[in-house]
Coordinates of C-alpha atoms in Angstrom, one line a residue:
X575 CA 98.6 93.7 100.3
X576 CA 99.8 96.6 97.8
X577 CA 98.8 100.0 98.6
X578 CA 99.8 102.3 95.9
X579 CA 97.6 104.0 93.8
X580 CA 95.1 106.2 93.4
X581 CA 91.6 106.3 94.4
X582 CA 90.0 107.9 97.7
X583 CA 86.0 108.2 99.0
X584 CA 83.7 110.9 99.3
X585 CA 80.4 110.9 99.2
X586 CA 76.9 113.0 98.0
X587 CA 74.1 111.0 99.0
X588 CA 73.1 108.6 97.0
X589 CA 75.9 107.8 94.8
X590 CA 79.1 105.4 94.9
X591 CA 82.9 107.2 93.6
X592 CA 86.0 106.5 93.5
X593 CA 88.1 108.5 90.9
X594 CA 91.9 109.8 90.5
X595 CA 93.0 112.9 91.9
X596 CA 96.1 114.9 89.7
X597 CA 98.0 114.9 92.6
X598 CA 101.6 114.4 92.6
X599 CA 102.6 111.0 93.9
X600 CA 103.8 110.6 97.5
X601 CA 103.8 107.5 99.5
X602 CA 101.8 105.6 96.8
X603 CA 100.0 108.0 95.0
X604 CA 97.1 110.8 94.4
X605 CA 93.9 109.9 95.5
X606 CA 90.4 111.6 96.2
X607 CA 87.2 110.6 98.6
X608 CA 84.6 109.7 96.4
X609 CA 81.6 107.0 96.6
X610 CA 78.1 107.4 97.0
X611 CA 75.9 104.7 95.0
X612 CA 73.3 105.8 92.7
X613 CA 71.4 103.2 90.3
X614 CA 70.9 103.8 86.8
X615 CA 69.1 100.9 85.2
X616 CA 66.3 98.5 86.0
X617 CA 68.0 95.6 87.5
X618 CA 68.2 92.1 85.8
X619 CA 68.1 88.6 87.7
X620 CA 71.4 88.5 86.5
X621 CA 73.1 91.7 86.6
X622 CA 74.2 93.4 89.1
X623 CA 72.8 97.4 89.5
X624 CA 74.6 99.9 87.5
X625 CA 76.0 102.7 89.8
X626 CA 77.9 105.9 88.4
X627 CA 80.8 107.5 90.3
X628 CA 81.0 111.3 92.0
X629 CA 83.9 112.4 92.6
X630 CA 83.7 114.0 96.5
X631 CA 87.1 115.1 97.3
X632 CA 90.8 115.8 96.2
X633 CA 93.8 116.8 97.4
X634 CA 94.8 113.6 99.3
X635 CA 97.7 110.7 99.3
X636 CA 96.2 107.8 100.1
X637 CA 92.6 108.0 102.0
X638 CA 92.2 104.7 103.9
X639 CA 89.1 105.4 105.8
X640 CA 86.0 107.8 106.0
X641 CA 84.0 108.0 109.1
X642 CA 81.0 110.0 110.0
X643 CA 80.7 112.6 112.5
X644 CA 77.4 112.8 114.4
X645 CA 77.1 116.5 113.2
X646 CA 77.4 114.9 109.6
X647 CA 81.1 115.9 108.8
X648 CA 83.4 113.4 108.4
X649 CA 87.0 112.3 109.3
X650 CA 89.1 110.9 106.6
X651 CA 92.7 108.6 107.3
X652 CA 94.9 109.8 104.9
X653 CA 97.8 106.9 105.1
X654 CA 101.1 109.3 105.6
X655 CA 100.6 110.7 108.4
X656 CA 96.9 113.0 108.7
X657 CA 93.9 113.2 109.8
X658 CA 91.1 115.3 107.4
X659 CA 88.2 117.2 107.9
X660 CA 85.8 117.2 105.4
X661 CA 82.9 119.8 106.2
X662 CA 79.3 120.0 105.6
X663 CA 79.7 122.1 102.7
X664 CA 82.0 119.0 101.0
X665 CA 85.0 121.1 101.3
X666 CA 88.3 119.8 102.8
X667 CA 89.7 121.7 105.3
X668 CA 93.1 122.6 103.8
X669 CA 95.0 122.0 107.6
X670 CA 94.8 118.6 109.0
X671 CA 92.9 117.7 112.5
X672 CA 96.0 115.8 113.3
X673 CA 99.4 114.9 112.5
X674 CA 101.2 111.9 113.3
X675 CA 104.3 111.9 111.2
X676 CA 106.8 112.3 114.0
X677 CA 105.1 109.2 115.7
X678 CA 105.4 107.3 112.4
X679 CA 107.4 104.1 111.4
X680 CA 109.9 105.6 108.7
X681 CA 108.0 105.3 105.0
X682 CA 109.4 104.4 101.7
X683 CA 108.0 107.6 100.1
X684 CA 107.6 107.7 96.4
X685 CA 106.8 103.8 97.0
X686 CA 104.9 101.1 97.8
X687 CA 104.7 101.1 101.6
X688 CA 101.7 99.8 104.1
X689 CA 102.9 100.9 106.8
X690 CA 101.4 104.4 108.4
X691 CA 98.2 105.3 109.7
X692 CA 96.2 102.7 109.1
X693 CA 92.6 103.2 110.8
X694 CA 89.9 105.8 112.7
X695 CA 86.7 104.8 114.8
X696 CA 84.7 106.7 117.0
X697 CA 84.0 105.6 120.5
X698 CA 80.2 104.3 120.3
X699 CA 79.2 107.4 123.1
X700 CA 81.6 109.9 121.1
X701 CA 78.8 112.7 121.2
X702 CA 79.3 112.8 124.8
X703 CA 83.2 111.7 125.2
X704 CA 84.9 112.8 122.1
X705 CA 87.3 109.7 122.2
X706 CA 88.9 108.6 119.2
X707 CA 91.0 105.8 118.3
X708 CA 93.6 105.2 115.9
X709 CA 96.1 102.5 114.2
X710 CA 99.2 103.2 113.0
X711 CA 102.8 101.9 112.6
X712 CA 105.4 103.2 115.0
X713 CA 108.7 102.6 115.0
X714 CA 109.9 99.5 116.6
X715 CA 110.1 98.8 120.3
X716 CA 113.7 98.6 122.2
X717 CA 112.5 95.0 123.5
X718 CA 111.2 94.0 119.9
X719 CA 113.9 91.6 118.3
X720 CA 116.3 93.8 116.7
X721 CA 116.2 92.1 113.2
X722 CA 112.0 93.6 113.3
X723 CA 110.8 96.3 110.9
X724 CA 108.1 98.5 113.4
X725 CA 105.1 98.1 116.0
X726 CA 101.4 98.1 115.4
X727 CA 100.1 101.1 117.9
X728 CA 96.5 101.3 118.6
X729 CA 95.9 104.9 120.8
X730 CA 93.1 107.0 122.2
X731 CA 93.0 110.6 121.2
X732 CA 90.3 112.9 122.8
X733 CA 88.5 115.3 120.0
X734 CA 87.4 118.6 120.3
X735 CA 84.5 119.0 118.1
X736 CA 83.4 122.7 117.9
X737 CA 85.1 125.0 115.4
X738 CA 87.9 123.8 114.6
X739 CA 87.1 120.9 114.9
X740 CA 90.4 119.2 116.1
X741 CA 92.2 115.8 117.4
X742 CA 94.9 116.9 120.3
X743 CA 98.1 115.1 120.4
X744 CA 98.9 115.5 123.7
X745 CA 95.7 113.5 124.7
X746 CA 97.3 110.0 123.7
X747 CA 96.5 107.3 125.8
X748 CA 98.6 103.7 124.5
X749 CA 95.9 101.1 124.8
X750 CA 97.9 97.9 122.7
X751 CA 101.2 97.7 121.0
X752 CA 102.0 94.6 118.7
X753 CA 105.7 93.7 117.5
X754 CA 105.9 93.3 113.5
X755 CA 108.3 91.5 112.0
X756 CA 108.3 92.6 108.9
X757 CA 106.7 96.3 106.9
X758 CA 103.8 94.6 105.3
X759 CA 100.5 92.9 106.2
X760 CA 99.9 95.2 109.1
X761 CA 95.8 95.3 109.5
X762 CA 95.1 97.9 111.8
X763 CA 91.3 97.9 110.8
X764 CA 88.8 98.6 113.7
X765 CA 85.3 98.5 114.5
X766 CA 83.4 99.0 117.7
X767 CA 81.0 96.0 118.4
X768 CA 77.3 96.3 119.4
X769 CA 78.4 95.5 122.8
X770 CA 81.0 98.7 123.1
X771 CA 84.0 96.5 122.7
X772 CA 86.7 97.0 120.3
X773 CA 87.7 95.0 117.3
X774 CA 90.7 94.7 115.8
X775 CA 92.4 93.1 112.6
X776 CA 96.3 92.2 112.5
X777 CA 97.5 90.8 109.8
X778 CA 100.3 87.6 110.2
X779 CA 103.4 89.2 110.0
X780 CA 104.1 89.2 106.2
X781 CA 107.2 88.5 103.9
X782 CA 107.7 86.2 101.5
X783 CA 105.1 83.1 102.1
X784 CA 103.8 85.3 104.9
X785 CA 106.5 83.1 107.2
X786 CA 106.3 85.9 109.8
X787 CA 109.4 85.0 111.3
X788 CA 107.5 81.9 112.0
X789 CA 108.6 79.7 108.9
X790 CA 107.4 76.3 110.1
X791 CA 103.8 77.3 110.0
X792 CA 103.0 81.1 110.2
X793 CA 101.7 83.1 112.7
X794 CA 98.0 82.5 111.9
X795 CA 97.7 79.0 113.4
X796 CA 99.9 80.6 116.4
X797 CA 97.8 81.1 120.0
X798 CA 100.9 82.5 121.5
X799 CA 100.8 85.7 119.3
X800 CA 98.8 88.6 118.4
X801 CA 100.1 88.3 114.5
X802 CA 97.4 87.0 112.3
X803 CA 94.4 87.6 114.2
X804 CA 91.2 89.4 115.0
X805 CA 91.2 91.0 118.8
X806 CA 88.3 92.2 121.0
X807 CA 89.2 94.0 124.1
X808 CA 87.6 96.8 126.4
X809 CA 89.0 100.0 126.7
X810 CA 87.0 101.7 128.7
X811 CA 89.6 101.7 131.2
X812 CA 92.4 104.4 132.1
X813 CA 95.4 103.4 130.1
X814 CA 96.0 99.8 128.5
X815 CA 92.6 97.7 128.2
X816 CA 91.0 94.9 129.7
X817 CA 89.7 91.3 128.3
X818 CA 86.0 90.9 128.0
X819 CA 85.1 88.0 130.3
X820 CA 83.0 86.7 127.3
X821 CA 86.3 86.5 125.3
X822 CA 87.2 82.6 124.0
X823 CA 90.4 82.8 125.7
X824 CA 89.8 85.0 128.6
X825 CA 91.8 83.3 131.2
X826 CA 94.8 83.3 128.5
X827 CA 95.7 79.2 129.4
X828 CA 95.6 78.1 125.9
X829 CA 96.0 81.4 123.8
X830 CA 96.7 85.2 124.3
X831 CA 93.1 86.7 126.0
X832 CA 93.0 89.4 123.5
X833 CA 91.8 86.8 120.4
X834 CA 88.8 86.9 119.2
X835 CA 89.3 84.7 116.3
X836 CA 92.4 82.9 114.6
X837 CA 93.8 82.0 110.9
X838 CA 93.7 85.5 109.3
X839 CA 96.4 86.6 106.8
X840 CA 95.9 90.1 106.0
X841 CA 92.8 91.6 107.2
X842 CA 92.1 94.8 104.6
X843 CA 88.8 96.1 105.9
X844 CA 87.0 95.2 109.2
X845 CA 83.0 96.5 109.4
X846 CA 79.6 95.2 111.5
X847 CA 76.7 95.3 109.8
X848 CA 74.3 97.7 110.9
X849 CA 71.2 95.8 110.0
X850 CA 70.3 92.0 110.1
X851 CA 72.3 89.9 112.6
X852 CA 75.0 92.5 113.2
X853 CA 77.6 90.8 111.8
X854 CA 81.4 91.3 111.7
X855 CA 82.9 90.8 108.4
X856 CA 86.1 91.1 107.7
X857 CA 88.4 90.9 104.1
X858 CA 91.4 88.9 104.0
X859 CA 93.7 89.3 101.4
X860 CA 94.7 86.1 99.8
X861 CA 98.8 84.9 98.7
X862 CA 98.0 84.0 95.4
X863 CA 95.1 81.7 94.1
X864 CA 92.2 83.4 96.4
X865 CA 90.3 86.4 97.9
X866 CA 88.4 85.9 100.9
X867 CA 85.6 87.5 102.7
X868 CA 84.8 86.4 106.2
X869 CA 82.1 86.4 108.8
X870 CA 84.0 86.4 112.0
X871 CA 83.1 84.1 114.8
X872 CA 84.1 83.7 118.4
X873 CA 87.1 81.2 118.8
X874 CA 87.1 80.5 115.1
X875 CA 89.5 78.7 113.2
X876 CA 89.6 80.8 109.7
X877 CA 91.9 78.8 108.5
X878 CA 95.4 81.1 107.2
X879 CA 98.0 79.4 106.6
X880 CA 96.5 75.8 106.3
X881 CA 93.9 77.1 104.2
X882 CA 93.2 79.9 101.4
X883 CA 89.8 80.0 100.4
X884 CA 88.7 76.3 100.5
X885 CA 91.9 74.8 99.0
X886 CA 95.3 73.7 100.8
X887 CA 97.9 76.4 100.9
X888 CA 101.5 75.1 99.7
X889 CA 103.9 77.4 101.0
X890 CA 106.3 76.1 99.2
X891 CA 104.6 76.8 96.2
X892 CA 101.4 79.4 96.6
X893 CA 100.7 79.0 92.9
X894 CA 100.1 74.7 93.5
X895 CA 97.6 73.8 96.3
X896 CA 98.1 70.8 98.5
X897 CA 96.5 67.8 97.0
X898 CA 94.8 67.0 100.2
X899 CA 92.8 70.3 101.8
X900 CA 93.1 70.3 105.4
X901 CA 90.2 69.3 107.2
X902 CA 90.7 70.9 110.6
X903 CA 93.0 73.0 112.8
X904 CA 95.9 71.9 115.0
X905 CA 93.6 70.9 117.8
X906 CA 91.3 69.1 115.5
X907 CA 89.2 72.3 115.6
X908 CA 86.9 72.8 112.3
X909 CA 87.5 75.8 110.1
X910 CA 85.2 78.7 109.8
X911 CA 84.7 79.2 106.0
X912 CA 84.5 82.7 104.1
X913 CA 81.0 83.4 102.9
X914 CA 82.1 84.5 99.5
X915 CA 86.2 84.0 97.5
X916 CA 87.2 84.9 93.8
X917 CA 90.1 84.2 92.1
X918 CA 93.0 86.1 92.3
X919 CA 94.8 86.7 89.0
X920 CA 97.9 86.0 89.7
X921 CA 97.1 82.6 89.9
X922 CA 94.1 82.5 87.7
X923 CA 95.5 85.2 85.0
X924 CA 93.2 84.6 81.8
X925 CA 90.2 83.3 84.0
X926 CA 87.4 86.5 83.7
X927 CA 85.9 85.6 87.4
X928 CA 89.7 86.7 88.8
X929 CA 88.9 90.1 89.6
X930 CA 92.0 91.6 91.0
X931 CA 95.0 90.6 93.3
X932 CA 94.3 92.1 96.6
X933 CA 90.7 92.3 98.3
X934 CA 89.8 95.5 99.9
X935 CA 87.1 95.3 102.7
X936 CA 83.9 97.1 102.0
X937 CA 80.3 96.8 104.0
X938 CA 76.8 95.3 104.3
X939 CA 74.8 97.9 102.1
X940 CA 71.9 99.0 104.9
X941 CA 71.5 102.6 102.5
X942 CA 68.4 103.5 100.9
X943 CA 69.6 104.8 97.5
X944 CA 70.2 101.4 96.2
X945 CA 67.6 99.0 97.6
X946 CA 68.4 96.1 95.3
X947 CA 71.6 96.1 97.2
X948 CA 70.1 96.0 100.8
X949 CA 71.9 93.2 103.0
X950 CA 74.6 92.4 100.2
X951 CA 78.0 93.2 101.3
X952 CA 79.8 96.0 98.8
X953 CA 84.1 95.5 98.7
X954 CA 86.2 96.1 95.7
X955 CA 89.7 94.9 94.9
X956 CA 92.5 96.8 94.5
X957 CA 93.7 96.1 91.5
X958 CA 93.8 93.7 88.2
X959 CA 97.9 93.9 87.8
X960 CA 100.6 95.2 90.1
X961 CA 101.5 98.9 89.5
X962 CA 98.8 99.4 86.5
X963 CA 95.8 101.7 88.3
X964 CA 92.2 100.2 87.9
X965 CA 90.4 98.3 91.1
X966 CA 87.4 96.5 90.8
X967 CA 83.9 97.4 92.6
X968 CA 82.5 93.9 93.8
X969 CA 79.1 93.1 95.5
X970 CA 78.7 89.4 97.2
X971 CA 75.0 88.5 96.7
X972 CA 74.0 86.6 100.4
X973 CA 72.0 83.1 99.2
X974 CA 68.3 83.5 98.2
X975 CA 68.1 80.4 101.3
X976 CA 69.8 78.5 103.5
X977 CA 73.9 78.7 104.5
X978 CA 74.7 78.6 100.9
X979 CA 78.2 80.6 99.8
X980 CA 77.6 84.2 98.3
X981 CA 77.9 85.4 95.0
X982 CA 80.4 87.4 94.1
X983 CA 80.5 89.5 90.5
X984 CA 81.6 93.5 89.8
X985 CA 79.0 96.1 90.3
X986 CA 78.5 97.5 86.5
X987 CA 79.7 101.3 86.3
X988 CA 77.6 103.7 84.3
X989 CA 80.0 107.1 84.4
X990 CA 83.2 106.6 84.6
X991 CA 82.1 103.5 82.8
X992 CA 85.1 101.8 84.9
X993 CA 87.7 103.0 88.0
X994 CA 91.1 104.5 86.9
X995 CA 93.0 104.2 90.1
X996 CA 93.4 101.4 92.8
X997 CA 90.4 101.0 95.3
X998 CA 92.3 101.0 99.0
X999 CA 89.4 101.5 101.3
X1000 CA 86.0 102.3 101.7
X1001 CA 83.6 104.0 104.4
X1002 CA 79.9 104.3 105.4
X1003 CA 77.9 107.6 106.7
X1004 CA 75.0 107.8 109.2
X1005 CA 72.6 107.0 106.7
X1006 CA 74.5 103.6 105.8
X1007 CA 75.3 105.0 102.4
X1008 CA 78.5 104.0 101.4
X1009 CA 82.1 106.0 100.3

């Protein structure tokens, strides 16, 4: 899933941004926080609300993430390497929180790259514990196979929130470390469940038909790996973690314990929905025909690489689906389908419902500036072409009944009247507004 461009997240209440930064280009390029929703017009039965953009921060690379303090600053992922502060005021503190660089996986600077830090999420009791965790990519492990590109690292930092606010290296406590065979289709998004337990996305190892070093049939159907999956596992616990008891695979007999749910390709946004049924959804970046968003179940088969979207994948040829969709899993398991797909252009190129060519994850609208919006789940996409800026804001109606699939169309801009840059992430404050 490409990562270049510019766009980042920062918020005013009540209003949704993402705009370009002039920044010089670095690992991908210039980017700046922005995103707070604010509606414009009456709403039609067929259109979705018109929002307008505020721009809420510069000066960044590439701002994966924006999390909420309790105190209502927030924490922004900036993908080379730093941790930001942004302060109450809006302004972002010109020195970083934390830096990670010497503990990254080598980037291809001045490029496209996914590899670096890749996530942020506050321990559920942080007022009281200051624990943070964090995803990146570090370089690979002496007893990974030597032809491997780096290691997924997921670590606890302890935070010292008075002023300056700050993250302390020295407090890093390894709680999971997966092997990656190649640079791309990393995941690294996390989200605490209701329960206190942690979530995390990996993506299936990448390269070319997303083989994984697995080319018979990818690492996404594979119980005997971490690649291509969506974990749960307790930290709270000195160093390493534990499996929840409640986990499908606890006893680890037929899969790895840590596997919450199977058949993922590349999971670009993990979030739970504050509101409703608390549930876990999830974005998975499709090959080359579809775009997926997914409602994560326990032991669930969602289908990568058998399936993409509700068609047959062909490896041999992503642009040509199997004639005949598979119906279930290798253990005659049923799939899990995603609640909402569009078309990816690069299979769909003159087709005006393919919005882009790489889903970015985005979450269940719980704010209160757009109540039209309330329980529809806000994503974007990152782009409409390789290497030409200009994502895609997306809303997936749920069904007015039953267990119906979602409708997906773009969310209508007002001013800018459309995004210049690439949409890479998005991020929600305390008051569920959205960034």
């Amino acid at each position: 899933m490409p990562l270049v461009g510019p766009i980042a997240s920062m918020a005013k209440k009540g209003k949704i941004e993402i705009i370009r930064s002039n920044l010089y280009y670095c690992i991908m390029s210039s980017h700046c926080l922005a995103l707070a929703l604010a509606l414009l017009g009456a709403v039609s039965l067929h259109a979705a609300p018109q929002v307008s953009l505020t721009r809420v921060a510069g000066g960044l690379t590439s701002p994966l993430s924006y999390v909420s303090l309790p105190d209502g600053q927030a924490l922004i992922v900036d993908q080379p390497g730093f941790i930001r502060l942004l302060d109450k005021t809006g302004q972002l503190r010109e020195s970083p929180v934390l830096t990670l660089t010497p503990r990254l996986s080598s980037l291809n600077h001045g490029a496209f790259d996914e590899r670096g830090v890749l996530s942020l999420v506050l321990h559920p009791e942080f007022q009281k514990n200051h624990r943070v965790f964090i995803s990146y990519t570090a370089p690979r492990r002496s007893s990974a196979p030597a032809d491997w590109d780096c290691t997924l690292r997921i670590s606890e930092f302890t935070a010292s929130p008075g002023e300056p606010f700050t993250i302390d290296p020295a407090t890093e406590i390894l709680r999971l470390e997966i092997d990656k065979p190649y640079s791309n289709h990393n995941g690294g998004r996390m989200a605490f469940g209701p329960e206190g337990f942690l979530y995390i996305g990996v993506g299936d190892g990448g390269n070319g038909n997303d083989d994984g070093k697995r080319p018979d049939l990818g690492n996404g159907q594979n119980l005997d790996t971490l690649l291509g999956k969506i974990l749960r596992i307790d930290i709270n616990t000195p160093e390493g973690h534990r499996i929840p008891k409640d986990n499908p695979f606890a006893d680890g007999k037929k899969a790895r314990p840590e596997i919450w749910a199977y058949g993922i390709r590349n999971p670009w946004g993990l979030s739970f929905d504050r509101g409703g049924d608390h549930a876990l959804y999830s974005a998975d970046v499709g090959q080359t025909l579809w775009e997926e968003v997914n409602v994560i179940q326990k032991g669930g088969n969602h289908g990568w690489r058998l399936r993409e979207g509700f068609i047959g994948f062909n490896p041999k040829a992503a642009d040509k689906p199997l004639p005949e969709v598979p119906q279930t899993g290798l253990h005659g398991e049923s799939f899990v389908h995603p609640v909402a797909v569009y078309k990816n252009r690069n299979g769909f190129k003159k087709d005006p419902e393919a919005y882009g060519i790489s889903v970015i994850g985005g979450f269940v609208y719980r704010g209160k500036a757009l109540p039209e919006l309330t329980g529809d789940y806000v994503f974007g996409d990152w782009g409409r072409i390789w290497g030409v800026p200009g994502g895609t804001l997306l809303v997936a109606h749920r069904p007015k009944s039953g267990p119906g699939p979602w409708t997906v169309e773009p969310l209508q801009l007002g001013i800018p009247s459309k995004v210049a840059s690439y949409i890479i992430g998005f991020g929600e404050d305390n008051e569920g507004e959205l960034y």
